[in-house]
Coordinates of C-alpha atoms in Angstrom, one line a residue:
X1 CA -4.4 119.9 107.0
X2 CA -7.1 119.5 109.7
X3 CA -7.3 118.3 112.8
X4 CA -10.4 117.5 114.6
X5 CA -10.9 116.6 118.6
X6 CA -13.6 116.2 120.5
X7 CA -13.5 116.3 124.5
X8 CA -16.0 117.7 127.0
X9 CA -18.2 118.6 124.0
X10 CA -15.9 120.7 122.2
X11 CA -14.9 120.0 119.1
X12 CA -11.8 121.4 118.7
X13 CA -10.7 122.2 115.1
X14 CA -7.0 123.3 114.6
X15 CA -6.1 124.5 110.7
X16 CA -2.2 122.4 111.1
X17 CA -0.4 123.7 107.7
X18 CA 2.2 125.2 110.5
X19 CA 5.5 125.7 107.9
X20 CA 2.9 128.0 105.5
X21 CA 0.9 129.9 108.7
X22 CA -2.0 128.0 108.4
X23 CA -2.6 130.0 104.5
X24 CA -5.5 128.8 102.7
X25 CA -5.5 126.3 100.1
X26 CA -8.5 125.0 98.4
X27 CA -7.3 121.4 100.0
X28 CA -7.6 123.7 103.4
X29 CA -10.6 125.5 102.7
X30 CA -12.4 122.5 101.4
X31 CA -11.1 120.4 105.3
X32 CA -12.2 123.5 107.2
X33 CA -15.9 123.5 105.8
X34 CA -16.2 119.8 106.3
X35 CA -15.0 119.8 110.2
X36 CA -17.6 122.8 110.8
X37 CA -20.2 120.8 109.3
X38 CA -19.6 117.8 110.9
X39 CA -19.1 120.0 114.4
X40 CA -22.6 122.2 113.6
X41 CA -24.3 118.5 113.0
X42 CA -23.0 116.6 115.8
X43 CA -25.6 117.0 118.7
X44 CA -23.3 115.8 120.9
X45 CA -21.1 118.9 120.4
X46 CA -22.1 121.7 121.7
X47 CA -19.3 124.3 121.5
X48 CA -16.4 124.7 118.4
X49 CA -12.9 126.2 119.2
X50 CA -11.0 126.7 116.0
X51 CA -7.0 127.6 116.5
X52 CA -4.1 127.1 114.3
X53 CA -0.8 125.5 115.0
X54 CA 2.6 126.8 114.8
X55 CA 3.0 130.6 115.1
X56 CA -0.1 131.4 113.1
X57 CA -3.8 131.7 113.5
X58 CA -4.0 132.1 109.6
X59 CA -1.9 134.3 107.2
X60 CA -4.8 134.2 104.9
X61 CA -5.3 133.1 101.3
X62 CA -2.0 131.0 99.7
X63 CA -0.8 133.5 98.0
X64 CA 1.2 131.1 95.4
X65 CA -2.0 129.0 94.8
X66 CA -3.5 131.9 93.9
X67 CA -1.3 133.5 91.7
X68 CA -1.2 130.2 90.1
X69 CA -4.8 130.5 89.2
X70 CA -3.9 134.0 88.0
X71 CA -1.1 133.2 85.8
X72 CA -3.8 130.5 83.9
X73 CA -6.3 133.0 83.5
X74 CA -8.8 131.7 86.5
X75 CA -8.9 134.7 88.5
X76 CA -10.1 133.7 91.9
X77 CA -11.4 130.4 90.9
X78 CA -14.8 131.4 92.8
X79 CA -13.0 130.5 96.0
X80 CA -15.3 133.2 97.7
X81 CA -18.8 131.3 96.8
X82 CA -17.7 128.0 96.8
X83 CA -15.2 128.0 99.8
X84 CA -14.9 131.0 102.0
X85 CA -19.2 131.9 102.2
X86 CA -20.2 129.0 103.3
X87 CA -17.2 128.8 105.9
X88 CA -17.8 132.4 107.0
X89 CA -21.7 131.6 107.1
X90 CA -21.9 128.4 109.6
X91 CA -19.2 130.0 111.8
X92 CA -21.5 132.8 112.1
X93 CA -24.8 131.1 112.2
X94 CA -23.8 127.6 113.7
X95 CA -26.5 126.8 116.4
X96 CA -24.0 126.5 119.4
X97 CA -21.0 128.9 120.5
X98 CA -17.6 128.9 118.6
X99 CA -14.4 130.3 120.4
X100 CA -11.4 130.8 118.5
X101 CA -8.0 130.7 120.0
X102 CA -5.8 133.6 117.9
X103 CA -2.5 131.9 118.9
X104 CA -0.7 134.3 116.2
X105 CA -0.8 135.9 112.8
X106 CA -4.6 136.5 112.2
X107 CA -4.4 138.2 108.3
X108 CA -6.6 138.8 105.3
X109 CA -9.2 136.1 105.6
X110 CA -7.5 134.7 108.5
X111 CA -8.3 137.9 110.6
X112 CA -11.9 137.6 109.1
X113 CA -12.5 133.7 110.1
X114 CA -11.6 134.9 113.9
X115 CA -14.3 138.0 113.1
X116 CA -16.8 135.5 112.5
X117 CA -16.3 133.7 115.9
X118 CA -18.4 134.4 118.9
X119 CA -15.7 134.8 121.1
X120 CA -12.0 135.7 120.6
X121 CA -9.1 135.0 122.8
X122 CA -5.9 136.5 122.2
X123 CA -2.4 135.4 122.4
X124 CA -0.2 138.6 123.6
X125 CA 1.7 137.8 120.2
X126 CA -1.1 137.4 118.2
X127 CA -1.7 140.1 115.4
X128 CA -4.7 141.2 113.2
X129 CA -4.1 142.8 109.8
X130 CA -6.8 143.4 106.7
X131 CA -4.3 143.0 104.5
X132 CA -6.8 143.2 101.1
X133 CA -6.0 146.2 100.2
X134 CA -2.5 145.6 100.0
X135 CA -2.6 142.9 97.7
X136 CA -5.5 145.3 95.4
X137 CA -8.5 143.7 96.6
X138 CA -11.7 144.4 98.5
X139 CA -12.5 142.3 101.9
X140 CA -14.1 139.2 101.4
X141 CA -14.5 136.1 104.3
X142 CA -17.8 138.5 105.9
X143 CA -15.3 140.8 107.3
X144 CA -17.3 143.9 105.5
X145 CA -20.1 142.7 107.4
X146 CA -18.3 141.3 111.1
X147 CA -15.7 143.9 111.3
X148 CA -17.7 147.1 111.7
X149 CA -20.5 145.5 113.9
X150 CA -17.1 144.6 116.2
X151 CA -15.9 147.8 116.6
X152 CA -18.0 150.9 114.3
X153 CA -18.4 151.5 110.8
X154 CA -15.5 154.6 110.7
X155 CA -12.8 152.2 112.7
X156 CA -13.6 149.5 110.0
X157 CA -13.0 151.7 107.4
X158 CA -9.9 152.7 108.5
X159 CA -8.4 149.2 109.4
X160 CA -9.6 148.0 105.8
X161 CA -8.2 151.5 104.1
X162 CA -5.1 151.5 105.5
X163 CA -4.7 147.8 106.1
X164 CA -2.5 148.3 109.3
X165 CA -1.3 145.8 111.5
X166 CA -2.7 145.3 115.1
X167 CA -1.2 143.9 118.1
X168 CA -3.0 142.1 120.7
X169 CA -3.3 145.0 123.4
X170 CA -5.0 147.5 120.5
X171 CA -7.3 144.9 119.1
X172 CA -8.3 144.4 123.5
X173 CA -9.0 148.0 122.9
X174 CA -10.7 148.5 120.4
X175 CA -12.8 145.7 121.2
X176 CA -11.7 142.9 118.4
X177 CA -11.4 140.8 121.0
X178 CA -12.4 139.0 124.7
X179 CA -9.2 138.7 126.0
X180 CA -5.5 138.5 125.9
X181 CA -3.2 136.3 127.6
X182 CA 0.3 134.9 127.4
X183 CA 1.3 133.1 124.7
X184 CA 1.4 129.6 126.3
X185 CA -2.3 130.1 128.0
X186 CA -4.3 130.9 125.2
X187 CA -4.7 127.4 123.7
X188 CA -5.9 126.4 127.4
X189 CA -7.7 129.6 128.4
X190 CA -9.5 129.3 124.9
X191 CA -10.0 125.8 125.4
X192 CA -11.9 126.7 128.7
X193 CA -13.8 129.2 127.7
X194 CA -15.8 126.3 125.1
X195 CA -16.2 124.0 128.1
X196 CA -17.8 126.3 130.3
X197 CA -19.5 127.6 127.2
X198 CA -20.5 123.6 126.6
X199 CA -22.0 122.5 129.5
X200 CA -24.3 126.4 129.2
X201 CA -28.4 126.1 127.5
X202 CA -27.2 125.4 124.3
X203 CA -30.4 126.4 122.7
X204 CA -30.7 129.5 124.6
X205 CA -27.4 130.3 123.1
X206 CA -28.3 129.1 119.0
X207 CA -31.4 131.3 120.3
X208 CA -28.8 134.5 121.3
X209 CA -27.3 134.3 118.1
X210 CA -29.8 134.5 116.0
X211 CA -31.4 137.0 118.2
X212 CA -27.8 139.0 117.8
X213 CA -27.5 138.7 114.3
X214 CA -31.3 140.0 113.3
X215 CA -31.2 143.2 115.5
X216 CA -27.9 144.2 113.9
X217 CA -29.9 144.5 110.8
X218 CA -33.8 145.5 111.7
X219 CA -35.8 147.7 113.4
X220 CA -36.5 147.5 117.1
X221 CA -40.2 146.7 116.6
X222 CA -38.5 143.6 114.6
X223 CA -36.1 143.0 117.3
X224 CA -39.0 142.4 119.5
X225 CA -40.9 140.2 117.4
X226 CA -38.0 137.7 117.0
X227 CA -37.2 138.2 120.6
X228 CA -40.9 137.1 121.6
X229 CA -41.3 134.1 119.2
X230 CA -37.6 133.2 120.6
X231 CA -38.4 133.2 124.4
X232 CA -41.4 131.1 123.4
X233 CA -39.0 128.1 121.6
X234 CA -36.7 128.4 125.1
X235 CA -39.4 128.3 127.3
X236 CA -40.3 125.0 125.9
X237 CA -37.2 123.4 126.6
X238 CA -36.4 121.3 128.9
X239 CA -32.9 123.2 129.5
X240 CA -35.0 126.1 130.9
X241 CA -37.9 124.1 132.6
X242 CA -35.0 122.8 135.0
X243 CA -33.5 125.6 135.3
X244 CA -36.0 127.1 136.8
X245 CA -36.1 124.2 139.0
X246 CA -33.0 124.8 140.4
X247 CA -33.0 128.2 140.8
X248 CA -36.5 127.8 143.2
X249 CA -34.5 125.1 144.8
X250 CA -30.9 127.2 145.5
X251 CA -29.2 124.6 143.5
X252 CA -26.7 124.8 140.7
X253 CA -28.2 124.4 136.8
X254 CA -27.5 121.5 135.4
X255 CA -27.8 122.1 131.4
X256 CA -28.3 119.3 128.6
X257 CA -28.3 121.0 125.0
X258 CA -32.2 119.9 124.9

């Protein structure tokens, strides 16, 4: 249901349930939050792209898995805790860049695994819809919490609300995502974008992140404080101490992760 590649220091993790769009099983689920643990733990890999094969980024939750669990009075299992949190959580938080490649269909939590990337790239046919409401439920997968810091607390509401499809060009727009390209480019262009992303101050970026993610929730004088204590852990890596090297010397940067 996985597969997991490694080249140039990419790990490259492709959800491959193609004849069901890439839905989510527990099986899935459960595959998916092993490979990102195994990326986030690998020192050797210092960038993720996560794509899905066939026409579909992911359609989401498996519907008849789950209305399985409702028919024998399990409701949703805890899937959220035990499965999608975590997932959400170390695509988010992971030390080191994650790209995802939306080849296609990005729905329900599908759309929301993409939201939790740092970058997005866009297949012209790919589509984003926050389907929950249409099925009677409220987001889950962190896309309460990635959607509106993407693109405003009022256009969240109204994607979530209404649960409206969007094509590739109005999520460009609206700034859902970094780019779009033809359909048979973005598995490449994606792929790219984590190798150049790879051979960057890996640090400096686990550093960004965090950095990213605290300001979006505290006050400036915060902001600062984290900022400060963060310069000080890059400063003291040997990443920057060459870097500054190289940029005395007119060369080129060469980074190591360290």
């Amino acid at each position: 249901m996985i597969r997991y590649d490694v080249a140039d220091a990419v790990a490259t993790i492709t959800l491959d349930r193609p004849d069901a769009m890439n839905s989510l099983t527990v099986e899935l689920k459960q595959a998916l939050l092993d490979a990102l643990r195994r990326a986030a733990a690998d020192r050797a890999i210092r960038a993720v792209l996560l794509t899905g094969s066939g026409r579909a980024f992911c359609a989401g939750q498996d519907l008849r898995q789950h209305a399985d669990n409702l028919e024998a009075g399990r409701g949703l299992a805890d899937t959220v805790r035990v499965h999608y949190n975590p997932i959400v959580e170390l695509l988010a938080t992971m030390p080191k860049p994650v790209v995802a490649a939306v080849n296609g269909v990005a729905a329900g939590a599908g759309a929301s695994l993409a939201f939790a990337c740092d970058l997005r790239v866009a297949s012209e046919r790919a589509k984003f819809a926050l389907a929950f409401s249409g099925i009677g439920l409220a987001p889950d997968s962190g896309a309460s919490w990635t959607l509106q810091r993407l693109v405003g607390l009022g256009r969240a509401a109204e994607l979530m609300l209404l649960g409206e499809p969007l094509d590739a060009a109005r999520a460009l727009e609206l700034g859902l995502v970094t780019r779009v390209v033809p359909a048979d480019d973005v598995l490449k262009t994606a792929y790219e974008l984590a190798v150049r992303l790879a051979q960057g101050p890996t640090l400096a970026f686990a550093a960004t992140k965090r950095a990213l993610a605290h300001a979006a929730t505290h006050a400036l004088p915060d902001a600062l404080a984290l900022e400060a204590d963060l310069q000080d852990e890059c400063a003291a890596t040997r990443d920057h101490r060459d870097a500054t090297r190289a940029f005395l010397a007119k060369e080129r940067p060469v980074f190591n992760g360290e």
